[in-house]
XYZ file of N, CA and C in Angstrom:
303
model
N -4.614 4.166 -0.118
C -4.913 3.049 -0.829
C -4.264 3.198 -2.406
N -4.271 4.229 -3.126
C -3.795 4.895 -4.333
C -2.254 4.349 -4.362
N -1.485 4.278 -3.603
C 0.046 4.240 -3.499
C -0.078 2.652 -3.696
N -0.821 1.882 -2.563
C -0.776 0.445 -2.574
C -1.342 0.051 -3.915
N -2.230 0.437 -4.458
C -2.753 0.080 -5.928
C -1.679 0.117 -7.115
N -1.008 1.034 -6.671
C 0.386 1.426 -8.027
C 1.474 0.163 -7.523
N 1.758 0.286 -6.395
C 2.752 -0.803 -6.052
C 2.281 -1.990 -6.442
N 0.751 -2.573 -5.896
C 0.327 -4.007 -6.604
C 0.449 -4.088 -7.948
N 0.198 -3.077 -8.912
C 0.227 -3.133 -10.384
C 1.703 -3.528 -10.530
N 2.610 -2.619 -10.078
C 3.876 -3.097 -10.384
C 4.585 -4.505 -10.111
N 4.017 -5.075 -8.986
C 4.282 -6.323 -8.444
C 3.894 -7.411 -9.668
N 2.348 -7.043 -9.945
C 1.892 -7.970 -10.783
C 2.304 -8.008 -12.075
N 2.748 -6.983 -12.453
C 3.543 -6.761 -13.811
C 5.035 -6.917 -13.810
N 5.781 -7.538 -12.719
C 6.976 -8.129 -12.777
C 6.931 -9.293 -13.243
N 8.103 -9.896 -12.986
C 8.368 -11.055 -13.913
C 7.978 -12.306 -12.990
N 7.432 -11.979 -11.596
C 6.990 -13.021 -10.674
C 6.026 -13.637 -11.405
N 5.731 -15.131 -11.239
C 4.844 -15.840 -11.558
C 3.887 -16.468 -10.437
N 4.496 -16.425 -9.307
C 3.643 -17.196 -8.139
C 3.968 -16.310 -7.245
N 3.105 -16.509 -5.978
C 3.209 -15.792 -4.726
C 4.324 -15.334 -4.256
N 5.297 -16.494 -4.133
C 6.472 -16.242 -3.601
C 7.383 -15.413 -4.137
N 7.422 -15.508 -5.501
C 8.257 -14.544 -6.274
C 7.702 -13.193 -6.396
N 6.748 -13.144 -6.617
C 6.032 -11.744 -6.361
C 6.288 -10.880 -4.788
N 6.072 -11.793 -3.976
C 6.349 -11.123 -2.571
C 7.806 -10.998 -2.446
N 8.584 -11.582 -2.770
C 10.149 -11.343 -2.818
C 10.398 -10.202 -3.234
N 9.956 -9.766 -4.589
C 10.026 -8.606 -5.181
C 9.517 -7.323 -4.565
N 8.262 -7.584 -3.999
C 7.619 -6.345 -3.595
C 8.712 -6.144 -2.233
N 8.756 -7.236 -1.302
C 9.705 -7.065 -0.137
C 10.850 -6.490 -0.503
N 11.658 -6.808 -1.712
C 13.024 -6.116 -1.909
C 12.847 -4.733 -2.142
N 11.714 -4.525 -2.820
C 11.339 -3.090 -3.356
C 11.126 -2.168 -1.954
N 10.659 -2.711 -1.244
C 10.383 -1.809 -0.074
C 11.593 -1.999 1.192
N 12.074 -3.190 1.213
C 12.986 -3.333 2.455
C 14.410 -3.449 2.107
N 14.645 -3.836 0.933
C 15.654 -3.982 0.370
C 16.479 -5.274 0.783
N 15.285 -6.246 1.151
C 15.485 -7.717 1.311
C 14.345 -8.468 0.982
N 14.489 -9.767 0.940
C 13.289 -10.682 0.521
C 12.482 -11.000 2.028
N 11.207 -11.477 2.098
C 10.444 -11.630 3.015
C 11.081 -12.795 3.916
N 10.709 -12.763 4.986
C 11.633 -14.040 6.055
C 10.207 -14.820 6.169
N 10.286 -16.066 6.715
C 9.045 -17.240 6.881
C 7.982 -16.498 7.467
N 8.161 -15.661 8.490
C 6.846 -15.397 9.391
C 5.968 -14.362 8.351
N 6.958 -13.300 7.948
C 5.874 -11.880 6.936
C 5.314 -13.122 5.822
N 6.344 -14.078 5.382
C 5.652 -14.558 3.934
C 4.490 -15.533 4.284
N 4.554 -16.055 5.690
C 3.266 -16.789 6.436
C 1.857 -15.886 6.124
N 2.518 -14.963 7.029
C 1.382 -13.693 7.294
C 0.539 -13.299 6.069
N 1.476 -12.830 5.104
C 1.005 -12.117 4.120
C 0.440 -12.897 2.814
N 0.905 -14.007 2.959
C 0.115 -15.145 2.138
C -1.241 -15.356 2.710
N -1.443 -15.611 3.973
C -2.751 -16.049 4.457
C -3.775 -14.751 4.489
N -3.053 -13.308 4.581
C -3.945 -12.324 4.077
C -4.366 -12.154 2.888
N -3.284 -12.438 1.648
C -3.558 -12.505 0.275
C -4.848 -13.352 -0.209
N -4.408 -14.794 0.471
C -5.571 -15.735 0.111
C -7.101 -15.520 0.856
N -7.014 -15.024 1.807
C -8.606 -14.399 2.672
C -8.856 -13.418 1.472
N -7.967 -12.288 1.209
C -8.559 -11.245 0.446
C -9.217 -11.715 -0.854
N -8.464 -12.740 -1.540
C -8.366 -12.726 -2.625
C -10.134 -13.676 -2.612
N -9.988 -14.522 -1.748
C -11.309 -15.433 -1.692
C -12.617 -14.455 -1.580
N -12.302 -13.284 -0.622
C -13.730 -12.296 -0.594
C -13.821 -11.552 -1.674
N -13.022 -11.327 -2.472
C -12.966 -10.460 -3.753
C -13.787 -11.442 -4.940
N -13.242 -12.709 -4.813
C -13.667 -13.477 -5.785
C -15.163 -13.718 -5.669
N -15.865 -13.678 -4.210
C -17.225 -13.650 -4.104
C -17.925 -12.564 -4.158
N -17.082 -11.097 -3.986
C -17.812 -10.035 -4.455
C -16.646 -9.084 -5.046
N -16.661 -9.435 -6.355
C -16.066 -8.544 -7.355
C -16.352 -7.034 -7.321
N -17.506 -6.574 -6.966
C -17.840 -5.353 -6.929
C -17.136 -4.642 -5.713
N -16.648 -5.077 -4.548
C -15.843 -4.906 -3.778
C -14.300 -4.490 -3.984
N -13.728 -5.579 -4.927
C -12.547 -5.140 -5.735
C -12.746 -4.271 -6.612
N -13.686 -3.716 -7.089
C -13.685 -2.530 -8.127
C -13.915 -1.465 -7.525
N -14.903 -1.447 -6.199
C -14.527 0.096 -5.073
C -13.415 0.046 -4.526
N -12.461 -0.898 -4.465
C -11.482 -0.398 -3.392
C -10.121 0.035 -4.824
N -10.379 -0.528 -6.066
C -9.471 -0.290 -6.713
C -10.075 1.563 -7.781
N -11.138 1.841 -7.156
C -11.507 2.986 -7.842
C -11.061 4.349 -6.954
N -10.300 3.925 -5.976
C -9.911 5.003 -4.787
C -8.632 5.560 -5.508
N -8.772 6.938 -5.590
C -7.654 7.675 -5.926
C -8.072 8.653 -7.292
N -7.030 9.396 -7.797
C -7.708 9.957 -8.927
C -7.130 9.139 -10.119
N -5.587 8.501 -9.912
C -5.745 7.870 -11.088
C -6.322 6.575 -11.624
N -6.616 6.149 -12.689
C -7.393 5.257 -13.016
C -6.556 3.974 -12.901
N -7.328 2.940 -12.608
C -6.739 1.409 -12.639
C -6.528 1.181 -13.813
N -5.472 -0.039 -14.154
C -4.754 -0.792 -15.070
C -5.913 -1.740 -15.633
N -6.852 -1.443 -16.237
C -7.866 -2.657 -16.832
C -7.161 -3.667 -17.270
N -5.899 -3.902 -17.810
C -5.716 -5.113 -18.132
C -5.066 -6.194 -17.266
N -5.407 -5.634 -15.726
C -5.087 -6.632 -14.582
C -6.454 -7.096 -13.988
N -6.469 -8.343 -13.757
C -7.347 -8.839 -13.213
C -8.125 -8.052 -11.667
N -9.310 -7.436 -11.454
C -9.508 -6.521 -10.556
C -9.255 -7.276 -9.197
N -9.896 -8.831 -9.296
C -9.947 -9.455 -8.021
C -8.441 -9.705 -7.247
N -7.626 -10.000 -8.443
C -6.120 -10.061 -7.933
C -5.723 -9.007 -7.602
N -5.720 -8.066 -8.415
C -5.254 -6.588 -8.161
C -5.622 -5.977 -6.794
N -6.558 -6.286 -6.772
C -7.504 -5.771 -5.094
C -6.909 -6.649 -4.144
N -6.897 -7.682 -4.146
C -5.962 -8.666 -3.262
C -4.514 -8.329 -2.640
N -3.714 -8.279 -3.916
C -2.551 -7.469 -3.908
C -2.471 -6.439 -3.738
N -3.510 -5.302 -3.519
C -3.678 -4.158 -3.051
C -3.356 -3.996 -1.811
N -3.903 -5.039 -1.217
C -3.971 -5.164 0.250
C -2.835 -5.588 0.878
N -2.034 -6.465 0.184
C -0.672 -7.030 0.536
C 0.365 -5.689 0.505
N 0.324 -5.407 -0.442
C 1.104 -4.044 -0.897
C 0.896 -3.103 0.325
N -0.218 -2.705 0.608
C -0.585 -1.794 1.709
C 0.192 -2.261 2.865
N -0.148 -3.513 3.354
C 0.489 -3.954 4.631
C 2.128 -4.077 4.552
N 2.843 -4.226 3.464
C 4.355 -4.183 3.003
C 4.566 -2.660 3.593
N 3.979 -1.650 2.757
C 3.991 -0.246 2.888
C 3.916 0.231 4.287
N 3.263 -0.324 5.085
C 2.894 -0.040 6.634
C 3.801 -0.688 7.286
N 5.021 -1.519 7.037
C 5.457 -2.170 7.887
C 6.770 -0.985 8.714
N 6.989 -1.108 10.077
C 7.504 -0.717 10.435
C 9.269 -0.593 9.811
N 9.534 -1.674 9.510
C 10.927 -1.822 8.164
C 11.069 -1.307 7.319
N 9.701 -0.944 6.796
C 9.578 -0.092 5.601
C 9.631 1.513 5.887
N 9.038 1.669 6.944
C 9.028 3.111 7.001
C 10.156 3.650 7.879
N 10.625 2.793 8.616
C 12.046 3.395 9.408
C 13.133 2.562 9.001
N 14.506 3.656 9.015
C 15.832 2.838 8.466
C 16.370 2.817 9.764
N 17.024 1.516 10.124
C 17.809 1.119 11.383
C 19.190 1.472 10.867
């Protein structure tokens, strides 16, 4: 979780201002290519669902972001950071991220 949290921080601090530009940035860092339509759809749905949960229950976001030894960046909205942490974790666990073909 801590690695995904730091990856999410990097994504959120990038120049991307909307979901698609941030996703392409993250995907290119992890896989050396932008996200295709299928991954974009799946990850957008996951992001939106998680963001809704964290907006309803901000304590869940805080709890997720407290995992690990390093402190979280307090300048980033916790709910958005938590939602992107979930997306970052999904990207980091993709087969194409873990294995080179």
